[in-house]
mmCIF file of C-alpha atoms (C1' of nucleotides) in Angstrom:
data_model
loop_
_atom_site.group_PDB
_atom_site.id
_atom_site.type_symbol
_atom_site.label_atom_id
_atom_site.label_comp_id
_atom_site.label_asym_id
_atom_site.label_seq_id
_atom_site.Cartn_x
_atom_site.Cartn_y
_atom_site.Cartn_z
ATOM 1 C CA MET H 399 41.503 96.282 6.492
ATOM 2 C CA GLY H 400 40.003 99.564 7.353
ATOM 3 C CA ARG H 401 36.630 101.003 6.994
ATOM 4 C CA SER H 402 34.665 100.832 3.868
ATOM 5 C CA PRO H 403 34.640 104.238 2.239
ATOM 6 C CA CYS H 404 31.309 103.715 0.587
ATOM 7 C CA CYS H 405 29.302 105.053 3.473
ATOM 8 C CA ASP H 406 31.438 108.126 3.758
ATOM 9 C CA GLU H 407 30.341 109.314 0.396
ATOM 10 C CA SER H 408 27.983 112.204 0.674
ATOM 11 C CA GLY H 409 24.773 112.626 -1.191
ATOM 12 C CA LEU H 410 23.699 109.042 -0.801
ATOM 13 C CA LYS H 411 20.273 108.355 0.555
ATOM 14 C CA LYS H 412 19.928 106.855 3.995
ATOM 15 C CA GLY H 413 17.025 105.670 6.042
ATOM 16 C CA PRO H 414 14.051 103.554 5.200
ATOM 17 C CA TRP H 415 13.794 102.048 1.777
ATOM 18 C CA THR H 416 10.934 102.941 -0.531
ATOM 19 C CA GLN H 417 9.037 100.392 -2.520
ATOM 20 C CA GLU H 418 10.534 101.790 -5.691
ATOM 21 C CA GLU H 419 14.052 101.273 -4.379
ATOM 22 C CA ASP H 420 13.197 97.769 -3.289
ATOM 23 C CA GLU H 421 11.908 96.930 -6.727
ATOM 24 C CA LYS H 422 14.988 98.340 -8.414
ATOM 25 C CA LEU H 423 17.299 96.371 -6.186
ATOM 26 C CA LEU H 424 15.268 93.208 -6.443
ATOM 27 C CA GLN H 425 15.026 93.347 -10.209
ATOM 28 C CA TYR H 426 18.683 94.094 -10.646
ATOM 29 C CA ILE H 427 19.849 91.247 -8.424
ATOM 30 C CA GLN H 428 17.403 88.779 -9.916
ATOM 31 C CA LYS H 429 18.683 89.671 -13.332
ATOM 32 C CA ASN H 430 22.396 90.095 -12.711
ATOM 33 C CA GLY H 431 23.173 88.816 -9.277
ATOM 34 C CA HIS H 432 24.613 91.190 -6.761
ATOM 35 C CA GLY H 433 28.199 90.925 -7.961
ATOM 36 C CA SER H 434 30.139 93.744 -6.416
ATOM 37 C CA TRP H 435 28.059 95.504 -3.855
ATOM 38 C CA ARG H 436 30.102 98.603 -4.338
ATOM 39 C CA THR H 437 29.182 99.025 -7.962
ATOM 40 C CA LEU H 438 25.694 97.627 -7.660
ATOM 41 C CA PRO H 439 23.889 100.827 -6.629
ATOM 42 C CA ARG H 440 25.142 102.735 -9.654
ATOM 43 C CA LEU H 441 24.326 99.907 -12.015
ATOM 44 C CA ALA H 442 20.916 99.418 -10.468
ATOM 45 C CA GLY H 443 20.162 103.120 -10.519
ATOM 46 C CA LEU H 444 20.028 103.466 -6.779
ATOM 47 C CA ASN H 445 21.276 106.429 -4.816
ATOM 48 C CA ARG H 446 22.438 104.224 -1.967
ATOM 49 C CA CYS H 447 25.745 102.919 -0.810
ATOM 50 C CA GLY H 448 26.554 99.310 -1.535
ATOM 51 C CA LYS H 449 26.507 98.449 2.066
ATOM 52 C CA SER H 450 22.983 99.675 2.452
ATOM 53 C CA CYS H 451 21.934 97.651 -0.578
ATOM 54 C CA ARG H 452 23.561 94.533 0.746
ATOM 55 C CA LEU H 453 21.851 94.946 4.079
ATOM 56 C CA ARG H 454 18.498 95.539 2.484
ATOM 57 C CA TRP H 455 18.911 92.469 0.354
ATOM 58 C CA THR H 456 20.142 90.127 3.047
ATOM 59 C CA ASN H 457 17.747 91.270 5.722
ATOM 60 C CA TYR H 458 14.613 91.932 3.764
ATOM 61 C CA LEU H 459 14.483 91.284 0.041
ATOM 62 C CA ARG H 460 16.107 87.893 -0.185
ATOM 63 C CA PRO H 461 13.450 85.509 -1.468
ATOM 64 C CA ASP H 462 14.212 82.747 1.006
ATOM 65 C CA ILE H 463 13.597 84.850 4.056
ATOM 66 C CA LYS H 464 11.049 83.473 6.421
ATOM 67 C CA ARG H 465 9.063 86.183 8.086
ATOM 68 C CA GLY H 466 6.751 86.125 11.033
ATOM 69 C CA LYS H 467 7.029 84.961 14.574
ATOM 70 C CA PHE H 468 9.690 82.565 15.712
ATOM 71 C CA SER H 469 8.430 79.087 16.428
ATOM 72 C CA GLN H 470 9.215 77.322 19.669
ATOM 73 C CA GLU H 471 11.631 75.118 17.815
ATOM 74 C CA GLU H 472 13.455 78.129 16.480
ATOM 75 C CA GLU H 473 13.412 79.704 19.900
ATOM 76 C CA GLN H 474 14.994 76.639 21.426
ATOM 77 C CA THR H 475 17.549 76.452 18.678
ATOM 78 C CA ILE H 476 18.546 80.020 19.316
ATOM 79 C CA LEU H 477 18.838 79.413 23.024
ATOM 80 C CA HIS H 478 20.958 76.360 22.501
ATOM 81 C CA LEU H 479 23.182 77.895 19.910
ATOM 82 C CA HIS H 480 23.601 81.059 21.886
ATOM 83 C CA SER H 481 24.713 79.070 24.871
ATOM 84 C CA VAL H 482 27.352 77.554 22.640
ATOM 85 C CA LEU H 483 28.297 80.314 20.265
ATOM 86 C CA GLY H 484 27.491 83.449 22.172
ATOM 87 C CA ASN H 485 26.621 86.496 20.105
ATOM 88 C CA LYS H 486 27.671 84.897 16.855
ATOM 89 C CA TRP H 487 24.461 85.827 15.159
ATOM 90 C CA SER H 488 25.539 84.872 11.704
ATOM 91 C CA ALA H 489 26.595 81.451 12.908
ATOM 92 C CA ILE H 490 23.298 81.021 14.683
ATOM 93 C CA ALA H 491 21.434 82.201 11.614
ATOM 94 C CA ALA H 492 23.208 79.564 9.572
ATOM 95 C CA HIS H 493 21.305 76.958 11.558
ATOM 96 C CA LEU H 494 17.965 78.640 11.092
ATOM 97 C CA PRO H 495 17.043 78.584 7.429
ATOM 98 C CA GLY H 496 15.182 81.668 6.363
ATOM 99 C CA ARG H 497 16.161 83.726 9.364
ATOM 100 C CA THR H 498 18.659 86.533 9.197
ATOM 101 C CA ASP H 499 21.276 87.308 11.753
ATOM 102 C CA ASN H 500 19.694 90.690 12.262
ATOM 103 C CA GLU H 501 16.316 89.164 12.928
ATOM 104 C CA ILE H 502 17.753 86.688 15.376
ATOM 105 C CA LYS H 503 19.740 89.376 17.091
ATOM 106 C CA ASN H 504 16.659 91.532 17.472
ATOM 107 C CA PHE H 505 14.631 88.610 18.717
ATOM 108 C CA TRP H 506 17.282 87.773 21.231
ATOM 109 C CA ASN H 507 17.611 91.312 22.510
ATOM 110 C CA THR H 508 13.910 91.985 22.725
ATOM 111 C CA HIS H 509 12.578 88.650 23.911
ATOM 112 C CA LEU H 510 14.906 85.880 24.914
ATOM 113 C CA LYS H 511 17.438 87.953 26.769
ATOM 114 C CA LYS H 512 14.789 89.597 28.871
ATOM 115 C CA ARG H 513 13.156 86.289 29.602
ATOM 116 C CA LEU H 514 16.387 84.768 30.792
ATOM 117 C CA ILE H 515 17.060 87.732 33.028
ATOM 118 C CA GLN H 516 13.595 87.530 34.483
ATOM 119 C CA MET H 517 14.168 83.902 35.296
ATOM 120 C CA GLY H 518 17.380 84.672 37.035
ATOM 121 C CA PHE H 519 19.716 83.428 34.351
ATOM 122 C CA ASP H 520 22.675 85.285 33.065
ATOM 123 C CA PRO H 521 21.881 85.780 29.373
ATOM 124 C CA MET H 522 25.506 85.580 28.421
ATOM 125 C CA THR H 523 26.511 82.479 30.327
ATOM 126 C CA HIS H 524 23.073 80.827 30.492
ATOM 127 C CA ARG H 525 23.827 79.968 34.055
ATOM 128 C CA PRO H 526 21.731 80.859 37.030
ATOM 129 C CA ARG H 527 22.876 84.182 38.269
ATOM 130 C CA THR H 528 24.595 83.937 41.600
ATOM 131 C CA ASP H 529 24.681 87.576 42.463
ATOM 132 C CA PHE H 530 22.364 88.059 45.342
ATOM 133 C CA PHE H 531 20.476 91.039 43.995
ATOM 134 C CA ALA H 532 19.582 89.284 40.772
ATOM 135 C CA ALA H 533 17.801 86.555 42.656
ATOM 136 C CA LEU H 534 16.563 88.733 45.470
ATOM 137 C CA PRO H 535 12.933 89.087 44.404
ATOM 138 C CA GLN H 536 12.558 85.355 43.958
ATOM 139 C CA LEU H 537 14.381 84.635 47.166
ATOM 140 C CA ILE H 538 12.175 86.965 49.137
ATOM 141 C CA ALA H 539 8.995 85.619 47.661
ATOM 142 C CA LEU H 540 9.969 82.016 48.105
ATOM 143 C CA ALA H 541 11.279 82.504 51.610
ATOM 144 C CA ALA H 542 8.077 84.233 52.614
ATOM 145 C CA LEU H 543 6.036 81.480 51.075
ATOM 146 C CA ARG H 544 8.048 78.824 52.809
ATOM 147 C CA ASP H 545 7.715 80.515 56.179
ATOM 148 C CA GLN H 546 4.000 80.904 55.755
ATOM 149 C CA LEU H 547 3.545 77.287 54.843
ATOM 150 C CA ALA H 548 5.818 76.152 57.630
ATOM 151 C CA ALA H 549 3.892 78.215 60.127
ATOM 152 C CA ALA H 550 0.616 76.819 58.914
ATOM 153 C CA ALA H 551 1.900 73.268 59.137
ATOM 154 C CA ASP H 552 3.621 73.547 62.490
ATOM 155 C CA PRO H 553 2.816 76.657 64.523
ATOM 156 C CA ALA H 554 4.920 75.480 67.446
ATOM 157 C CA ALA H 555 7.990 75.053 65.368
ATOM 158 C CA SER H 556 7.370 78.361 63.769
ATOM 159 C CA ALA H 557 7.122 80.052 67.127
ATOM 160 C CA HIS H 558 10.287 78.369 68.182
ATOM 161 C CA LEU H 559 11.944 79.612 65.069
ATOM 162 C CA GLN H 560 10.760 83.119 65.605
ATOM 163 C CA ALA H 561 11.798 83.152 69.221
ATOM 164 C CA GLY H 562 15.253 82.356 68.077
ATOM 165 C CA ALA H 563 17.005 79.297 69.318
ATOM 166 C CA GLY H 564 20.408 80.776 69.294
ATOM 167 C CA ALA H 565 22.572 82.335 66.663
ATOM 168 C CA GLY H 566 24.103 79.072 65.570
ATOM 169 C CA VAL H 567 20.822 77.373 64.978
ATOM 170 C CA ASP H 568 19.554 80.419 63.182
ATOM 171 C CA VAL H 569 22.497 80.478 60.867
ATOM 172 C CA ALA H 570 22.091 76.801 60.189
ATOM 173 C CA ILE H 571 18.447 77.285 59.425
ATOM 174 C CA GLN H 572 19.196 80.160 57.137
ATOM 175 C CA ALA H 573 21.808 78.130 55.379
ATOM 176 C CA ALA H 574 19.444 75.247 54.937
ATOM 177 C CA LYS H 575 16.767 77.618 53.763
ATOM 178 C CA PHE H 576 19.010 79.135 51.220
ATOM 179 C CA GLN H 577 20.099 75.754 50.046
ATOM 180 C CA TYR H 578 16.588 74.673 49.457
ATOM 181 C CA LEU H 579 15.766 77.963 47.819
ATOM 182 C CA GLN H 580 18.493 77.298 45.361
ATOM 183 C CA CYS H 581 16.829 74.090 44.437
ATOM 184 C CA LEU H 582 13.505 75.817 44.212
ATOM 185 C CA LEU H 583 14.821 78.492 41.964
ATOM 186 C CA GLN H 584 16.315 76.022 39.625
ATOM 187 C CA SER H 585 13.244 73.899 39.404
ATOM 188 C CA ALA H 586 11.067 76.952 39.087
ATOM 189 C CA ALA H 587 13.229 78.321 36.334
ATOM 190 C CA ALA H 588 13.209 75.028 34.550
ATOM 191 C CA THR H 589 9.477 74.892 34.746
ATOM 192 C CA THR H 590 9.086 78.470 33.673
ATOM 193 C CA ILE H 591 11.209 78.228 30.607
ATOM 194 C CA ALA H 592 9.360 75.168 29.605
ATOM 195 C CA SER H 593 6.207 77.177 29.163
ATOM 196 C CA PRO H 594 7.016 80.602 27.868
ATOM 197 C CA ALA H 595 3.411 81.527 27.659
ATOM 198 C CA GLY H 596 3.723 83.249 30.985
ATOM 199 C CA THR H 597 2.554 80.850 33.608
ATOM 200 C CA GLY H 598 5.801 81.096 35.447
ATOM 201 C CA ALA H 599 4.367 82.528 38.603
ATOM 202 C CA ALA H 600 1.974 79.689 39.012
ATOM 203 C CA HIS H 601 4.746 77.240 38.346
ATOM 204 C CA ASP H 602 6.923 78.895 40.917
ATOM 205 C CA ALA H 603 4.264 78.464 43.483
ATOM 206 C CA GLU H 604 3.675 74.891 42.527
ATOM 207 C CA ALA H 605 7.329 74.083 42.528
ATOM 208 C CA ALA H 606 7.665 75.730 45.878
ATOM 209 C CA ALA H 607 4.762 73.798 47.265
ATOM 210 C CA ALA H 608 6.158 70.594 45.869
ATOM 211 C CA ALA H 609 9.554 71.207 47.322
ATOM 212 C CA LEU H 610 8.134 72.166 50.657
ATOM 213 C CA GLY H 611 6.257 68.951 50.755
ATOM 214 C CA GLY H 612 9.396 66.991 50.236
ATOM 215 C CA GLY H 613 11.892 68.648 52.432
ATOM 216 C CA LEU H 614 15.207 70.227 51.821
ATOM 217 C CA CYS H 615 17.936 69.393 49.427
ATOM 218 C CA SER H 616 21.075 68.046 50.787
ATOM 219 C CA PRO H 617 23.202 70.855 52.076
ATOM 220 C CA GLN H 618 26.109 69.027 50.583
ATOM 221 C CA GLY H 619 24.470 69.090 47.229
ATOM 222 C CA THR H 620 25.024 65.436 46.651
ATOM 223 C CA HIS H 621 23.629 63.513 43.759
ATOM 224 C CA ASP H 622 21.754 61.249 46.056
ATOM 225 C CA SER H 623 18.192 61.812 45.122
ATOM 226 C CA ALA H 624 17.163 60.595 48.532
ATOM 227 C CA ASP H 625 18.450 63.861 49.833
ATOM 228 C CA CYS H 626 16.044 65.769 47.735
ATOM 229 C CA GLN H 627 12.991 63.691 47.538
ATOM 230 C CA VAL H 628 10.290 65.938 46.373
ATOM 231 C CA PRO H 629 7.336 64.082 45.052
ATOM 232 C CA VAL H 630 6.221 65.867 41.977
ATOM 233 C CA SER H 631 3.316 64.309 40.295
ATOM 234 C CA GLY H 632 2.071 65.216 36.885
ATOM 235 C CA SER H 633 -0.466 67.470 38.445
ATOM 236 C CA GLN H 634 2.104 69.257 40.480
ATOM 237 C CA LEU H 635 4.445 69.812 37.657
ATOM 238 C CA PRO H 636 2.614 71.220 34.702
ATOM 239 C CA SER H 637 3.357 69.437 31.553
ATOM 240 C CA CYS H 638 6.056 71.049 29.570
ATOM 241 C CA THR H 639 5.195 72.048 26.072
ATOM 242 C CA PHE H 640 8.713 72.048 24.746
ATOM 243 C CA PRO H 641 9.187 70.233 21.574
ATOM 244 C CA GLU H 642 12.183 68.059 21.403
ATOM 245 C CA ALA H 643 15.216 70.175 20.951
ATOM 246 C CA PRO H 644 15.524 70.889 17.285
ATOM 247 C CA VAL H 645 19.235 71.113 16.825
ATOM 248 C CA GLY H 646 19.638 67.450 16.715
ATOM 249 C CA SER H 647 20.516 64.963 14.144
ATOM 250 C CA GLU H 648 19.650 66.619 10.896
ATOM 251 C CA GLU H 649 21.619 69.750 11.578
ATOM 252 C CA GLU H 650 24.407 67.758 12.991
ATOM 253 C CA GLY H 651 24.710 65.936 9.788
ATOM 254 C CA ASP H 652 24.124 68.820 7.513
ATOM 255 C CA GLN H 653 26.069 71.536 9.151
ATOM 256 C CA GLY H 654 28.718 69.906 11.163
ATOM 257 C CA LEU H 655 27.684 71.166 14.527
ATOM 258 C CA SER H 656 27.862 68.479 17.075
ATOM 259 C CA TYR H 657 26.438 68.606 20.508
ATOM 260 C CA GLY H 658 28.215 66.098 22.555
ATOM 261 C CA GLY H 659 30.149 62.954 22.473
ATOM 262 C CA GLY H 660 27.627 60.953 20.562
ATOM 263 C CA GLY H 661 28.258 62.375 17.128
ATOM 264 C CA GLY H 662 31.936 61.909 17.223
ATOM 265 C CA GLY H 663 32.874 63.370 13.868
ATOM 266 C CA ALA H 664 36.305 64.774 13.325
ATOM 267 C CA ASP H 665 34.767 68.160 12.785
ATOM 268 C CA ASP H 666 32.971 68.224 16.069
ATOM 269 C CA VAL H 667 32.865 71.810 17.014
ATOM 270 C CA VAL H 668 31.916 71.907 20.627
ATOM 271 C CA ASP H 669 31.299 69.264 23.155
ATOM 272 C CA VAL H 670 28.644 71.322 24.731
ATOM 273 C CA PHE H 671 27.269 68.841 27.130
ATOM 274 C CA ALA H 672 30.512 67.762 28.565
ATOM 275 C CA TRP H 673 29.985 70.590 30.979
ATOM 276 C CA HIS H 674 29.944 68.294 33.929
ATOM 277 C CA GLY H 675 32.991 66.317 34.729
ATOM 278 C CA GLY H 676 35.720 68.467 33.368
ATOM 279 C CA GLY H 677 34.220 69.651 30.114
ATOM 280 C CA GLY H 678 33.799 73.146 31.372
ATOM 281 C CA SER H 679 30.991 73.974 29.011
ATOM 282 C CA LEU H 680 27.791 75.432 30.236
ATOM 283 C CA PRO H 681 24.628 73.646 31.040
ATOM 284 C CA PRO H 682 22.355 74.906 28.309
ATOM 285 C CA LEU H 683 18.984 76.155 29.275
ATOM 286 C CA ALA H 684 17.017 73.523 27.561
ATOM 287 C CA ASP H 685 18.889 70.978 29.542
ATOM 288 C CA LEU H 686 17.220 72.390 32.545
ATOM 289 C CA SER H 687 13.937 72.295 30.780
ATOM 290 C CA ASP H 688 14.582 68.771 29.737
ATOM 291 C CA ALA H 689 15.367 67.985 33.290
ATOM 292 C CA ALA H 690 12.063 69.473 34.229
ATOM 293 C CA ASN H 691 10.393 67.622 31.465
ATOM 294 C CA ASN H 692 11.827 64.220 31.937
ATOM 295 C CA ASN H 693 13.408 63.922 35.275
ATOM 296 C CA MET H 694 11.430 65.869 37.729
ATOM 297 C CA SER H 695 10.362 62.821 39.534
ATOM 298 C CA GLY H 696 12.900 63.886 42.087
ATOM 299 C CA ASP H 697 13.432 67.581 42.167
ATOM 300 C CA GLY H 698 15.315 70.342 40.524
ATOM 301 C CA CYS H 699 18.550 69.283 42.096
ATOM 302 C CA SER H 700 19.071 65.665 41.540
ATOM 303 C CA ALA H 701 17.474 65.504 38.156
ATOM 304 C CA THR H 702 19.434 63.851 35.462
ATOM 305 C CA ALA H 703 20.253 65.930 32.483
ATOM 306 C CA SER H 704 18.912 64.188 29.471
ATOM 307 C CA SER H 705 19.608 66.175 26.422
ATOM 308 C CA SER H 706 17.878 65.258 23.271
ATOM 309 C CA PHE H 707 20.932 66.285 21.330
ATOM 310 C CA GLY H 708 22.300 62.836 21.228
ATOM 311 C CA GLY H 709 25.135 63.420 23.600
ATOM 312 C CA THR H 710 25.724 60.237 25.416
ATOM 313 C CA ALA H 711 27.650 62.002 28.107
ATOM 314 C CA ALA H 712 24.693 64.233 28.646
ATOM 315 C CA THR H 713 22.316 61.421 29.211
ATOM 316 C CA SER H 714 24.495 59.930 31.835
ATOM 317 C CA SER H 715 25.614 63.066 33.594
ATOM 318 C CA PRO H 716 23.718 63.983 36.682
ATOM 319 C CA LEU H 717 22.513 67.523 36.904
ATOM 320 C CA PRO H 718 23.963 68.822 40.092
ATOM 321 C CA CYS H 719 22.667 71.413 42.438
ATOM 322 C CA TRP H 720 24.035 74.888 42.009
ATOM 323 C CA PRO H 721 26.726 74.453 44.584
ATOM 324 C CA GLU H 722 28.237 71.921 42.273
ATOM 325 C CA PHE H 723 27.989 74.293 39.389
ATOM 326 C CA PHE H 724 30.019 76.755 41.321
ATOM 327 C CA PRO H 725 32.114 74.834 43.790
ATOM 328 C CA ASP H 726 34.445 77.744 44.169
ATOM 329 C CA ASP H 727 31.902 80.474 44.282
ATOM 330 C CA PRO H 728 32.280 82.130 47.667
ATOM 331 C CA PHE H 729 28.645 83.040 47.687
ATOM 332 C CA ILE H 730 27.758 79.396 47.512
ATOM 333 C CA THR H 731 30.473 78.067 49.704
ATOM 334 C CA ASP H 732 29.584 80.557 52.376
ATOM 335 C CA PHE H 733 26.360 78.750 52.782
ATOM 336 C CA LEU H 734 27.763 75.290 52.862
ATOM 337 C "C1'" DA W 797 -9.323 111.195 22.963
ATOM 338 C "C1'" DA W 798 -4.708 112.614 24.131
ATOM 339 C "C1'" DT W 799 -0.264 111.664 25.692
ATOM 340 C "C1'" DG W 800 3.708 109.346 27.371
ATOM 341 C "C1'" DA W 801 6.104 104.838 27.891
ATOM 342 C "C1'" DA W 802 7.562 100.637 26.228
ATOM 343 C "C1'" DG W 803 8.338 97.340 22.714
ATOM 344 C "C1'" DG W 804 9.740 95.869 18.185
ATOM 345 C "C1'" DC W 805 12.229 96.211 14.190
ATOM 346 C "C1'" DA W 806 14.814 98.114 10.247
ATOM 347 C "C1'" DA W 807 18.760 100.371 9.258
ATOM 348 C "C1'" DC W 808 23.200 102.526 10.243
ATOM 349 C "C1'" DC W 809 27.911 102.621 12.167
ATOM 350 C "C1'" DG W 810 32.313 101.093 12.814
ATOM 351 C "C1'" DC W 811 35.497 97.295 13.356
ATOM 352 C "C1'" DA W 812 37.946 93.386 11.512
ATOM 353 C "C1'" DG W 813 39.229 89.690 8.316
ATOM 354 C "C1'" DA W 814 39.827 88.314 3.505
ATOM 355 C "C1'" DA W 815 41.246 89.182 -0.972
ATOM 356 C "C1'" DG W 816 43.675 91.357 -4.529
ATOM 357 C "C1'" DG W 817 47.146 94.436 -6.529
ATOM 358 C "C1'" DG U 823 55.182 92.264 2.943
ATOM 359 C "C1'" DC U 824 52.370 96.295 2.575
ATOM 360 C "C1'" DC U 825 48.459 98.821 1.258
ATOM 361 C "C1'" DT U 826 43.835 99.333 -0.417
ATOM 362 C "C1'" DT U 827 39.356 97.716 -1.164
ATOM 363 C "C1'" DC U 828 35.552 94.681 -0.319
ATOM 364 C "C1'" DT U 829 32.671 92.157 2.524
ATOM 365 C "C1'" DG U 830 30.702 90.456 6.708
ATOM 366 C "C1'" DC U 831 29.593 90.924 11.376
ATOM 367 C "C1'" DG U 832 28.029 92.665 15.880
ATOM 368 C "C1'" DG U 833 26.544 96.660 18.406
ATOM 369 C "C1'" DT U 834 23.710 100.486 18.515
ATOM 370 C "C1'" DT U 835 20.375 103.893 17.168
ATOM 371 C "C1'" DG U 836 16.148 105.843 15.913
ATOM 372 C "C1'" DC U 837 11.627 105.477 14.068
ATOM 373 C "C1'" DC U 838 7.138 103.438 14.177
ATOM 374 C "C1'" DT U 839 3.565 100.923 16.512
ATOM 375 C "C1'" DT U 840 1.218 99.351 20.474
ATOM 376 C "C1'" DC U 841 -0.139 99.712 25.107
ATOM 377 C "C1'" DA U 842 -1.172 101.951 29.438
ATOM 378 C "C1'" DT U 843 -2.687 105.879 31.927
#
DNA sequence: AATGAAGGCAACCGCAGAAGG
DNA sequence: GCCTTCTGCGGTTGCCTTCAT
């Protein structure tokens, strides 16, 4: 226990490593192995603490390190694993050969986390954020769009709406509007994450248009797709460029991480996709994307989660509307 | 061209568990 | 069982580069 004293020693160099230091460290480790990190700097002729040497080696000098941009597969793996493991960067790194925990952590903090936030997802829980202010910009934009389209389609109804048909009707309309916005947000988010190249705005609009064409989701949030029939053709829903989720079979076998009931080994770590029906786990992001990819023939609400992770439960579990994600959330129930 | 802001990344800091005496 | 040391990990910082004005 306790802090390592090595970094308390004075006179040791800190900061960026020079090429000369790198070469010394590299040559020493290649020749002798790192052995004790504490004694390594002295033996290697480096004026650094062992900790600094270890970090430099593991994060930069190690020969098996893969450098360069993260592939989409790696991105998806990180998203999946983060939804399962949280900020366990070393555990995540173990599933990404050639990537260091530091690299993954940086990538998460600078890219993925921001993207999730922008899409209205909580980066820690991977769930859609339910706090009103987080979703406010999207809600405003989508509500405005919906009103405009409704007015264009039926000016009389729009006028009636604007005149106000009584507080009760208004509340009901607002509730219905919010309900359908929830569906829109989810389908928009699913579409957006499926194409990280930045066409999210266009997808939002298309998803909105598609949903508007099909009507509202069931206020009860049922699984009955008839409640949410939104015809989404291939042209309406841009094709998703996601590769199949990469964490599947080979890593399951090799590293003992199982994603669902299908694997069934004794060392199953997490039944991630048992989130619906008592499992309590979270619906991982790529599930939403998969829903967008494979099951958007209906809408963003009644789509069936079909994970490519081999979880049989996942393939049979319906993906509910948000109200079913959060049956006890007062913000949701207030609108039901 | 100059300057400030934002993004990206390498490295450091401090905590905690494991191991050994 | 306790203490010390070592190692690993996650969070944070600060520098460098790129972009926008």
